[in-house]
Tab-separated table of C-alpha atoms and ligand atoms in Angstrom:
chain	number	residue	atom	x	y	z
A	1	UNK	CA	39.034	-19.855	8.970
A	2	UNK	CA	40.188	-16.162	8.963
A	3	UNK	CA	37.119	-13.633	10.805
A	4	UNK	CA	35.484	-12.673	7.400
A	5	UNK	CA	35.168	-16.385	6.845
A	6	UNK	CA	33.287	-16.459	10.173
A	7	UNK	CA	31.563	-13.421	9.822
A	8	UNK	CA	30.051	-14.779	6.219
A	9	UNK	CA	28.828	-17.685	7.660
A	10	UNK	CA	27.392	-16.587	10.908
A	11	UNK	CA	25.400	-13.917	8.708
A	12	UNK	CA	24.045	-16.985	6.130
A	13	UNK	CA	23.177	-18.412	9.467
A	14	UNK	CA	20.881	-15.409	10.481
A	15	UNK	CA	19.816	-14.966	7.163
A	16	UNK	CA	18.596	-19.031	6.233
A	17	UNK	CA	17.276	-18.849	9.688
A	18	UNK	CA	14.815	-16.109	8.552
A	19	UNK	CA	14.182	-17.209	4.293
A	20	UNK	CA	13.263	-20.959	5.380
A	21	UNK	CA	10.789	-19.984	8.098
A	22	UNK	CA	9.476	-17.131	6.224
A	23	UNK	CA	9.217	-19.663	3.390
A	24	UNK	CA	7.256	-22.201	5.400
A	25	UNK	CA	4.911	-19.483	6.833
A	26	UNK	CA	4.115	-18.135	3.245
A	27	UNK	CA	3.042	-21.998	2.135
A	28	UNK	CA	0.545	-20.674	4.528
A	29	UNK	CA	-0.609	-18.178	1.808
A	30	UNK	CA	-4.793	-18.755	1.325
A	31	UNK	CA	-5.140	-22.100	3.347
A	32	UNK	CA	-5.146	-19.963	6.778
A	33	UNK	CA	-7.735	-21.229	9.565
A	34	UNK	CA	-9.479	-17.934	9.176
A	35	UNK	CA	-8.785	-14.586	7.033
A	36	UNK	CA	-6.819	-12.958	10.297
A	37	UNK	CA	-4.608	-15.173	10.078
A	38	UNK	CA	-3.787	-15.796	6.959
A	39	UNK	CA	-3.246	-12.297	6.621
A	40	UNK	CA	-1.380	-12.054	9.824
A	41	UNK	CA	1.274	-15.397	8.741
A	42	UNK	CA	1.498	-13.633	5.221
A	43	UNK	CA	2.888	-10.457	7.132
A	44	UNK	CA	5.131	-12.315	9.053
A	45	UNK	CA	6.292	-13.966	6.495
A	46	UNK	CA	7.356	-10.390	5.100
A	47	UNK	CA	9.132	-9.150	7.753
A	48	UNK	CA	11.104	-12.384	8.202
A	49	UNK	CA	11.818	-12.260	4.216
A	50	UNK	CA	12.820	-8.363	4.659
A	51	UNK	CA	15.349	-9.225	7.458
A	52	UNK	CA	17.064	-12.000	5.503
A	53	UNK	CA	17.177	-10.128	2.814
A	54	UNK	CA	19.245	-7.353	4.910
A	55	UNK	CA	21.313	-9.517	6.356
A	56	UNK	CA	22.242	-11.656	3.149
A	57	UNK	CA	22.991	-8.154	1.316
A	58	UNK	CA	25.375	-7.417	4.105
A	59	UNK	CA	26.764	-11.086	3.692
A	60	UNK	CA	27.539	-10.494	-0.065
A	61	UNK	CA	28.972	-7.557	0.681
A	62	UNK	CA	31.185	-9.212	3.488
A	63	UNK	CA	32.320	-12.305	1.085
A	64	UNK	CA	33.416	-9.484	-1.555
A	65	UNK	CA	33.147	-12.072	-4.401
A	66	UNK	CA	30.010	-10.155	-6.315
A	67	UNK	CA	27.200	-12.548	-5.604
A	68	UNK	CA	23.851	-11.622	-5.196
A	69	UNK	CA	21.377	-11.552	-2.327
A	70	UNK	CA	19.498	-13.520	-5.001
A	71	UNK	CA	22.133	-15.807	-5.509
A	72	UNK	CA	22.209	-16.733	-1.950
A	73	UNK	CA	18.575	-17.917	-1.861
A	74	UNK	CA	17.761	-19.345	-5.026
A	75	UNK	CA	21.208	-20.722	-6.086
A	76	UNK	CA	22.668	-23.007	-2.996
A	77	UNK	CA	21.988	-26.413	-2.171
A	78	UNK	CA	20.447	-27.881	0.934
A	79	UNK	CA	24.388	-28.595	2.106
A	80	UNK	CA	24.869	-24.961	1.818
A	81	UNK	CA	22.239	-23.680	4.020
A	82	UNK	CA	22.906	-23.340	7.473
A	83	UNK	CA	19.798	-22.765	8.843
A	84	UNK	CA	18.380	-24.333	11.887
A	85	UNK	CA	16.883	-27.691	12.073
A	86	UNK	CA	13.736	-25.994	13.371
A	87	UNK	CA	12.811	-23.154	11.071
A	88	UNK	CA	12.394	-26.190	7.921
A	89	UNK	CA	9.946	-28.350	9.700
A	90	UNK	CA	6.661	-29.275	7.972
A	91	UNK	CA	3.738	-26.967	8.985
A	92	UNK	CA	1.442	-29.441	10.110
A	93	UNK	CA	-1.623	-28.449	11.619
A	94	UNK	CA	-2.210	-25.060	12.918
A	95	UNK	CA	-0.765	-25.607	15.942
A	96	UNK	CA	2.075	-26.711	14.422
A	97	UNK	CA	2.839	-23.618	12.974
A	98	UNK	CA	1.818	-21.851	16.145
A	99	UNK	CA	4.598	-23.782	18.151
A	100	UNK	CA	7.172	-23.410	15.703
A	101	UNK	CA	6.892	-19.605	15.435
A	102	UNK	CA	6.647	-19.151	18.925
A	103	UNK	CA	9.690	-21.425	19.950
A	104	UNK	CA	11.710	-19.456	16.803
A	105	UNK	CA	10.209	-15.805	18.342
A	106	UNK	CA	10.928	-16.550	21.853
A	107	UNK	CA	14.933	-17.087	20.576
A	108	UNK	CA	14.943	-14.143	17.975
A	109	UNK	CA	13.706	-11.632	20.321
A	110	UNK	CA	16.334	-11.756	22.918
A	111	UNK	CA	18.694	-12.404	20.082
A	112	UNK	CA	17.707	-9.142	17.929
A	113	UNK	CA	18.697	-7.348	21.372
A	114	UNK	CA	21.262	-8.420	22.146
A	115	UNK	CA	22.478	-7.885	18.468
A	116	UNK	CA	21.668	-4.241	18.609
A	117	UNK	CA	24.459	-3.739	20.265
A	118	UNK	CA	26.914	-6.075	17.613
A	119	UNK	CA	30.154	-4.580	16.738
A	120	UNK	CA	28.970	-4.913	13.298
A	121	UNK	CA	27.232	-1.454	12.439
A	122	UNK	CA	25.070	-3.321	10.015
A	123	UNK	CA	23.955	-5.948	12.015
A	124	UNK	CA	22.952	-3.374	14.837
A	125	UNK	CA	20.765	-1.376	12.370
A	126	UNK	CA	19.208	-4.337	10.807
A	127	UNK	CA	18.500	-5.974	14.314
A	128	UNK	CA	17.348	-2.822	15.435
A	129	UNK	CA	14.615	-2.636	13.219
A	130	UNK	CA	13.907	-6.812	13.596
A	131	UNK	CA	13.787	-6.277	17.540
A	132	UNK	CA	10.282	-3.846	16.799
A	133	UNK	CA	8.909	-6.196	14.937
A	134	UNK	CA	10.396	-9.687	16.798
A	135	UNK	CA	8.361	-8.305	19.885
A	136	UNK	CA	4.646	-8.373	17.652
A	137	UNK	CA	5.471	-11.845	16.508
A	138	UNK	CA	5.990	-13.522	19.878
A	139	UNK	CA	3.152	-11.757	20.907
A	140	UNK	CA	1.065	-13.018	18.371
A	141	UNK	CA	2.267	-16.610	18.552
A	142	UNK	CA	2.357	-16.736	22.309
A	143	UNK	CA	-1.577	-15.434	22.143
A	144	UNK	CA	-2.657	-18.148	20.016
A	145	UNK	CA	-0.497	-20.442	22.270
A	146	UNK	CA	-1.956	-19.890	25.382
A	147	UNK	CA	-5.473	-20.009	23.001
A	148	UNK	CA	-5.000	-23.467	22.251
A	149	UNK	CA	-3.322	-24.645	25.385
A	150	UNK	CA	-6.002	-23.275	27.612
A	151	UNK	CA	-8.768	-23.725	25.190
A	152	UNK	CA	-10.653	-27.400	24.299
A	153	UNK	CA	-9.588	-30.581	25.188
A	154	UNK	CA	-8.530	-31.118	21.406
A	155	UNK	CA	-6.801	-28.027	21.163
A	156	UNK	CA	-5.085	-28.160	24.679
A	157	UNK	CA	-3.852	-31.977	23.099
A	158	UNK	CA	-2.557	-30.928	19.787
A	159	UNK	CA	-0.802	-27.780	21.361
A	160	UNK	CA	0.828	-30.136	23.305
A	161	UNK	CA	1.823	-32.677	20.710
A	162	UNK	CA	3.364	-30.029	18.923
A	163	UNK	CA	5.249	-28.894	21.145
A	164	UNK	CA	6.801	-32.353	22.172
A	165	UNK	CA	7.067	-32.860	18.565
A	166	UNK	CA	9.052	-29.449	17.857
A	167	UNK	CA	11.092	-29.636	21.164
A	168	UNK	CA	14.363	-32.009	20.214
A	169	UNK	CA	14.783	-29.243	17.273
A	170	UNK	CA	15.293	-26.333	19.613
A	171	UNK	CA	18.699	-27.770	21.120
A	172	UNK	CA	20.036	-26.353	17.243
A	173	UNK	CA	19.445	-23.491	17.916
A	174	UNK	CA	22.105	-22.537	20.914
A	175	UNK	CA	24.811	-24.851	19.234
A	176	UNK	CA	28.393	-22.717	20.081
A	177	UNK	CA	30.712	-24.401	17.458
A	178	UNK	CA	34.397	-22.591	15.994
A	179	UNK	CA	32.057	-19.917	14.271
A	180	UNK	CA	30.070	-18.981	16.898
A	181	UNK	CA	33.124	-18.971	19.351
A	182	UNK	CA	35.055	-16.237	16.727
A	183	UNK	CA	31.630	-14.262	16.459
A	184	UNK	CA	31.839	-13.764	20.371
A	185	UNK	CA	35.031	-13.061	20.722
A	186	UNK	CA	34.749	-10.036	18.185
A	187	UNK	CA	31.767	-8.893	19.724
A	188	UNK	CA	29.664	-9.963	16.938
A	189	UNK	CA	27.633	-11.967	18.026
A	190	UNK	CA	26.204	-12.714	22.239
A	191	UNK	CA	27.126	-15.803	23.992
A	192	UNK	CA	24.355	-17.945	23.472
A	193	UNK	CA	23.714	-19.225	27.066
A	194	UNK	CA	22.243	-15.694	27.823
A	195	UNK	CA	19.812	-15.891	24.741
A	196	UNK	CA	19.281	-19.159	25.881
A	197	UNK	CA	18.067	-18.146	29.653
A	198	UNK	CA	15.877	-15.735	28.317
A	199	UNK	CA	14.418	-18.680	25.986
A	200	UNK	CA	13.421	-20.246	29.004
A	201	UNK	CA	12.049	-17.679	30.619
A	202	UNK	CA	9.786	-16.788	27.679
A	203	UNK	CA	8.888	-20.958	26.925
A	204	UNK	CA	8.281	-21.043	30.980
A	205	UNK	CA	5.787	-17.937	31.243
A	206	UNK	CA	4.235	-18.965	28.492
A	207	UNK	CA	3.568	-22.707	29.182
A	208	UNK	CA	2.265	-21.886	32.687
A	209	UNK	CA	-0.220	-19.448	31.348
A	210	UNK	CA	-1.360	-21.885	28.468
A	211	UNK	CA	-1.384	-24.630	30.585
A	212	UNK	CA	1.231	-26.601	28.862
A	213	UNK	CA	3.904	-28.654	29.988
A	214	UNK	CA	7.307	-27.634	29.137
A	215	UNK	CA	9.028	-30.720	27.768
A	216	UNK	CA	12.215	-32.877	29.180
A	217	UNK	CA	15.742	-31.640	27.229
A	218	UNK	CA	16.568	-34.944	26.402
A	219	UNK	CA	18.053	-35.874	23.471
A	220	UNK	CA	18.335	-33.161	21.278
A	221	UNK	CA	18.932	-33.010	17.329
A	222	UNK	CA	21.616	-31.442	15.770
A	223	UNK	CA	22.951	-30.467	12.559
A	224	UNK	CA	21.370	-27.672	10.304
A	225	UNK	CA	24.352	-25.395	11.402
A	226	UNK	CA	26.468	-27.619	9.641
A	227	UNK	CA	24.172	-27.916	6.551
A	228	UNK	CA	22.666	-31.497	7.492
A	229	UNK	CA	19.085	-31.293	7.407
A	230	UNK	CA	16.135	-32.839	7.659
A	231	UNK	CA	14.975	-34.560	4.503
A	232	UNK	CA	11.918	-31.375	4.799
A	233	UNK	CA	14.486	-29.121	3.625
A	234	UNK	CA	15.043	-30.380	-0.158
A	235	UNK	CA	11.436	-30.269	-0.849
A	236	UNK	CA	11.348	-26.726	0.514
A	237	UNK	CA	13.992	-25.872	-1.624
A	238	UNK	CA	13.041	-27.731	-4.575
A	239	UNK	CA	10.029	-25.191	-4.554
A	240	UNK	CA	11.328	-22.053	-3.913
A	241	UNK	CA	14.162	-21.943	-6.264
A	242	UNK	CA	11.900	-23.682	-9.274
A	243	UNK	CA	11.558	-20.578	-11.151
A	244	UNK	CA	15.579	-19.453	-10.997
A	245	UNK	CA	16.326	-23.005	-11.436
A	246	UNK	CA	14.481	-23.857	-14.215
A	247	UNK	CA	14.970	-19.941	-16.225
A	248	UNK	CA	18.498	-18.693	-14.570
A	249	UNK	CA	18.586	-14.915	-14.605
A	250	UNK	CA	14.936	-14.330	-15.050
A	251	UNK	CA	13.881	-11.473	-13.362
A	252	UNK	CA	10.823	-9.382	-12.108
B	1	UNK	CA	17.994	24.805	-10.682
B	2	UNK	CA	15.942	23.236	-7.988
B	3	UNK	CA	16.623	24.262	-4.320
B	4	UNK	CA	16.721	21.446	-1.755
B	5	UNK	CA	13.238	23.196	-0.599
B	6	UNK	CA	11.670	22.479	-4.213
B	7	UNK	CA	12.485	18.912	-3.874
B	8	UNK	CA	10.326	18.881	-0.374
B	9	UNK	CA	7.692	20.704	-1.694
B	10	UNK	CA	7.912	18.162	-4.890
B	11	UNK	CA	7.696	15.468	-2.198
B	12	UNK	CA	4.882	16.160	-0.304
B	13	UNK	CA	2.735	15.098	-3.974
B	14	UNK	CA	4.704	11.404	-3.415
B	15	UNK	CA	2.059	9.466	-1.058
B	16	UNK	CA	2.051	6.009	0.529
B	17	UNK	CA	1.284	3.523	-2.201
B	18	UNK	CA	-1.191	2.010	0.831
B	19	UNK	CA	-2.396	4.888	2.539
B	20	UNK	CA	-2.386	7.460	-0.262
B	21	UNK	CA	-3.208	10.001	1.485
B	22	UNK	CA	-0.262	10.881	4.035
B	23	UNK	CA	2.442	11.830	1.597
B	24	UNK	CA	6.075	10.161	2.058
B	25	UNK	CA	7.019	13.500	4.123
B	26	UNK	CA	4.170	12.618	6.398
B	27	UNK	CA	4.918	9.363	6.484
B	28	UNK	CA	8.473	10.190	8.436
B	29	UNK	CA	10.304	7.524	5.778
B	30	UNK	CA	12.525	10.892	3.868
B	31	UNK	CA	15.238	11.082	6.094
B	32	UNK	CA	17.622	13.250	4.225
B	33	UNK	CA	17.565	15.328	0.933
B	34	UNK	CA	20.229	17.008	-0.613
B	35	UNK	CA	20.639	19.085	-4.347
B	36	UNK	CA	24.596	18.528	-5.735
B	37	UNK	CA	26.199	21.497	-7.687
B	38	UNK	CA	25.294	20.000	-10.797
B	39	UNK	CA	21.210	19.695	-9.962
B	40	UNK	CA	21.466	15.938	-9.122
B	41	UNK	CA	18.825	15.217	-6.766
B	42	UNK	CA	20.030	12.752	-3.612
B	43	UNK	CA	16.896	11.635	-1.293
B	44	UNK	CA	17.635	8.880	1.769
B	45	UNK	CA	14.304	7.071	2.837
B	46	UNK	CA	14.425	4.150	5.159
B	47	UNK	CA	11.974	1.497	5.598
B	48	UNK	CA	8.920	1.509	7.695
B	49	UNK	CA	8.634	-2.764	7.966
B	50	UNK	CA	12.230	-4.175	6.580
B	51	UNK	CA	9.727	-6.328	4.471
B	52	UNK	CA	7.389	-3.482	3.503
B	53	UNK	CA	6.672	-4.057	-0.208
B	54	UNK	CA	5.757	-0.559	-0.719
B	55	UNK	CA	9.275	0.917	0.237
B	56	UNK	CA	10.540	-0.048	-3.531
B	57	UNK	CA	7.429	1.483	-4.934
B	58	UNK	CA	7.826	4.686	-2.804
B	59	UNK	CA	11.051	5.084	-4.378
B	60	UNK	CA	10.091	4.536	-7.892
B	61	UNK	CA	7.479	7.706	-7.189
B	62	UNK	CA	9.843	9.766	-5.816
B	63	UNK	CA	11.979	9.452	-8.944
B	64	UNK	CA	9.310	9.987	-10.985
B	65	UNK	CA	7.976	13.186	-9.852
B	66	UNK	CA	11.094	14.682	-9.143
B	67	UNK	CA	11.845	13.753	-13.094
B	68	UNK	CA	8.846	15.045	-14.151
B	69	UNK	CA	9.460	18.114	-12.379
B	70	UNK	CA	12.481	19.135	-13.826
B	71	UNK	CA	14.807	17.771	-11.830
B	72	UNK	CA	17.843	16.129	-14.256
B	73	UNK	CA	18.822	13.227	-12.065
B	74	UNK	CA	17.844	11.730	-8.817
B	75	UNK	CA	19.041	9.263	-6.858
B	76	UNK	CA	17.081	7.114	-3.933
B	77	UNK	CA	18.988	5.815	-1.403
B	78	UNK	CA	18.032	3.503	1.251
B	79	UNK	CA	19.072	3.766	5.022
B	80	UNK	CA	18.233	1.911	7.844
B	81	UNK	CA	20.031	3.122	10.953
B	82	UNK	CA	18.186	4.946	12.735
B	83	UNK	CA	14.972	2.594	12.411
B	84	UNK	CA	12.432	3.938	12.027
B	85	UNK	CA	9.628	5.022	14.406
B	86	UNK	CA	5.788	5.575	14.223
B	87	UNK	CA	6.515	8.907	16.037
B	88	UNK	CA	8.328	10.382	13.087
B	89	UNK	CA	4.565	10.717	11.634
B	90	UNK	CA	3.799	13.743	11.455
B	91	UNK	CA	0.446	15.447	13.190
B	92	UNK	CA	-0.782	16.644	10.060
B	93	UNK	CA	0.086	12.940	8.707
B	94	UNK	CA	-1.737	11.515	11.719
B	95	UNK	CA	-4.959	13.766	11.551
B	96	UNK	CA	-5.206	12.289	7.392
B	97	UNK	CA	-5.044	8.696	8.689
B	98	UNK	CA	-7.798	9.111	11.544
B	99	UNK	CA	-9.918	11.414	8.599
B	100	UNK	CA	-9.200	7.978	6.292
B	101	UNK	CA	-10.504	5.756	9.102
B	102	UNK	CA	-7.231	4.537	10.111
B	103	UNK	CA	-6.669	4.952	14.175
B	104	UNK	CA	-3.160	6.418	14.107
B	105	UNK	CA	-0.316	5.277	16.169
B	106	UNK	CA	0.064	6.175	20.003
B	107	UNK	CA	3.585	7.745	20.901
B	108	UNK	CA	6.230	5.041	21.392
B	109	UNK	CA	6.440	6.516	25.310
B	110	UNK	CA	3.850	4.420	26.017
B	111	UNK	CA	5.554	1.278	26.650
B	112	UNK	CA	1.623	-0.500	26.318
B	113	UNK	CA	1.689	0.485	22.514
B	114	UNK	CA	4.759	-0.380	21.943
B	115	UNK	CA	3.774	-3.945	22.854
B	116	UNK	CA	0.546	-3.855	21.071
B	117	UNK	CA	-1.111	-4.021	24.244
B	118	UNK	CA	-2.860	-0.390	24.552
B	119	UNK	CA	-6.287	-0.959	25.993
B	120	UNK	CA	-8.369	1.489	24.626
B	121	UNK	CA	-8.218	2.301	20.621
B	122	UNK	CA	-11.205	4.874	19.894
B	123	UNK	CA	-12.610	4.185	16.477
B	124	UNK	CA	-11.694	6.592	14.021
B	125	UNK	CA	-15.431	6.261	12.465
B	126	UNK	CA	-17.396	7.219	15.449
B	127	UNK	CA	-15.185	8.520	18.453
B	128	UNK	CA	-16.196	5.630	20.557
B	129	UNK	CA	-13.636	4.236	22.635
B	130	UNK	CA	-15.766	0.389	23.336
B	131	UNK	CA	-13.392	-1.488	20.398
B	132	UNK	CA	-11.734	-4.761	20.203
B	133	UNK	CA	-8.476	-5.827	18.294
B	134	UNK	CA	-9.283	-8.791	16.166
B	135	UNK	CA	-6.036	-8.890	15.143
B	136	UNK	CA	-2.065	-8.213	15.612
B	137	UNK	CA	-1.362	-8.262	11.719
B	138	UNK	CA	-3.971	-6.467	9.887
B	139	UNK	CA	-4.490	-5.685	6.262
B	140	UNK	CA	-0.361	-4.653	5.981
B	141	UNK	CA	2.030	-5.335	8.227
B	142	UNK	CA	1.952	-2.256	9.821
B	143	UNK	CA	-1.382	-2.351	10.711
B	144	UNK	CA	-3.436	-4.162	13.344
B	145	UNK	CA	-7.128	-4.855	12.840
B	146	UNK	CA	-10.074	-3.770	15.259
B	147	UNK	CA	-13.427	-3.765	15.767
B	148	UNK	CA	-15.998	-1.173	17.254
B	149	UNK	CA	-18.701	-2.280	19.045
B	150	UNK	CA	-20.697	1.018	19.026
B	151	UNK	CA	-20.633	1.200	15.466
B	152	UNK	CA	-20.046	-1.979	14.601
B	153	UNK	CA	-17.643	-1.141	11.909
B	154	UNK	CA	-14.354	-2.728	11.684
B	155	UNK	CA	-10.937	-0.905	11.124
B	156	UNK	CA	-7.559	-0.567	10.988
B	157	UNK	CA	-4.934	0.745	13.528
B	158	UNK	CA	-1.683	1.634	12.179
B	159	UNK	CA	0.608	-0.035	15.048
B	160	UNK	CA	2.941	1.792	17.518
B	161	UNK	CA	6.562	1.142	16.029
C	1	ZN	ZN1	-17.251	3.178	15.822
């Protein structure tokens, strides 16, 4: 695996990250709780969208072999995305969503950061714009968090479910394989342990507030790095690429 | 041929497809624009939201008033280093939002507004300074939505970035 190998893959990484969750959030689109939020997931799902979309045109650029940012998201299979396990699962109830978003936020913040200061010019300027807009987003989801954990009794229960529910995905998200390794060593890309104590901190400030309890790190699933997924991922897929699928080349 | 101050004063007719009535000048998103010997027309903008949908609309306007003003070619190009920032609105710009009852962005000094947390947002309707935020992610993403409770009218703040 030479670095631009590495470098490719680490940026689909970012980049799948961002299109799957900003996918799920936009499934969101006119069955919100209330108007605010529909609104507000709809927006998030926009800047999530506008970061992948970024980072994949860097990626294209990087691979040199005249794809598309287009091609990237509507023409791979699940076994070529390498996004984490937790950005493709279901959105459940609202809560659900909540959880997800804030687990994802409270790891892209720190990372955004610490990726402003990449040896890759272009992934400093696109994190530097994501880190302005990482820092609403775990606001908002941490709000609604502590909402539902110190709210009702029902609330307070399904905040917690979800959370137990969503936790064995998180462990994907700080896996250090060869990749990762060659991304550090070139200053790419941060160590993950440090994004991973600020994690913590964030999931620890936030659960005492909302009355949660943080759960155990037991077992923890793996894969999505590696392109194994969850079988949530091919029906995701299935949807989003219909159109270039089924009429290759159309456009806007 | 058109002189590079032409093209600025051509620019200031371009407004935000979602606020139009702080022009893209205003709007601090024109970062750089430069006439080549042969009249060729070369304008940087760079986002406002990395997912803003009106950033590819914005440039579609430019071209075409700068090619319905004469100009023989122009070119749009997008940059995104350095981001930017809700303090590159200008105070003209800013005094058009709060006229269109939009509360216009606090300076990014104050480390509150950066983090969405300001506590008091007067209402751009009625001066009072008794409002609410409803919510973080208002009608675009640039926006947050409040509420005044003098008033009673709701309204939108255009968020510290
Ligand atoms: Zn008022």
């Amino acid at each position: 695996m030479t670095e631009q190998e590495a470098l490719f893959t680490y940026l689909l990484r970012l980049g799948d990250d961002l299109l799957i969750l900003s996918h799920r959030l936009g499934e969101w689109c006119g069955h919100g709780p209330v108007l605010e939020e529909d609104i507000a997931l709809a927006n998030r799902a926009l800047d999530h969208i506008g970061e992948a979309r970024n980072i994949y045109d860097h990626a294209v650029k990087v691979e040199g072999k005249g794809r598309t940012e287009d091609d990237l998201a509507y023409l791979r299979n699940e076994r070529q995305f390498v996004n984490t396990l937790l950005a493709e699962r279901p959105n459940g109830d609202y809560a659900h969503t909540i959880v997800r978003s804030f687990l994802f936020d409270a790891y892209h913040l720190p990372l955004a950061e610490a990726l402003t200061k990449s040896s890759d010019e272009q992934i400093a300027a696109i994190a530097a714009k994501a880190v302005k807009e990482a820092q609403y987003h775990l606001k908002h989801s941490s709000d609604w968090l502590i909402r539902f954990g110190d709210g009702t009794e029902e609330s307070h229960r399904r905040a917690q479910q979800a959370l137990d529910e969503h936790w064995t995905y998180t462990g994907d998200l700080f896996v250090q394989d060869e990749v990762h390794q060659a991304m550090v060593k070139a200053s790419i890309a941060p160590d993950l342990n440090t994004i991973k104590a600020s994690f913590d901190a964030t999931v620890d400030r936030v659960m005492a507030e909302a009355t949660l309890k943080r759960p155990a790190d037991g077992y923890m699933m793996s894969g999505g790095r590696q392109g194994k997924h969850s079988e949530h991922l091919g029906f995701l897929l299935a949807e989003m690429q219909y159109l270039q699928r089924a009429y290759p080349g159309a456009q806007w | 041929m058109l002189t590079q101050d032409h093209i600025l004063a051509l620019l200031q007719n371009v407004k935000d497809p979602e606020v139009p009535v702080i022009s893209v000048l205003e709007l601090g998103v024109v970062r750089h624009v430069y006439v080549e010997p042969d009249g060729k027309a070369v304008v940087t903008i760079t986002p406002t939201y990395t997912g803003c949908p009106a950033m590819d609309v914005m440039a579609a306007d430019i071209k075409k008033e700068l090619l319905d003003h004469g100009v023989p070619a122009v070119e749009v190009k997008q940059s995104l280093a350095p981001a930017w920032t809700t303090d590159w609105i200008t105070e003209p710009g800013k005094a058009k939002l709060r006229a269109y009852g939009i509360a216009p962005p606090e300076k990014t000094g104050d480390i509150r507004a950066l983090k969405g947390e300001l506590p008091v947002v007067p209402c751009p309707q009625c001066g009072s300074t008794n409002t609410v935020m409803l919510s973080v992610f208002g009608s675009t993403a640039c926006k947050a939505l409040w509420k005044c409770n003098d008033c009673l009218e709701p309204f939108d703040q255009f968020k510290c970035l």
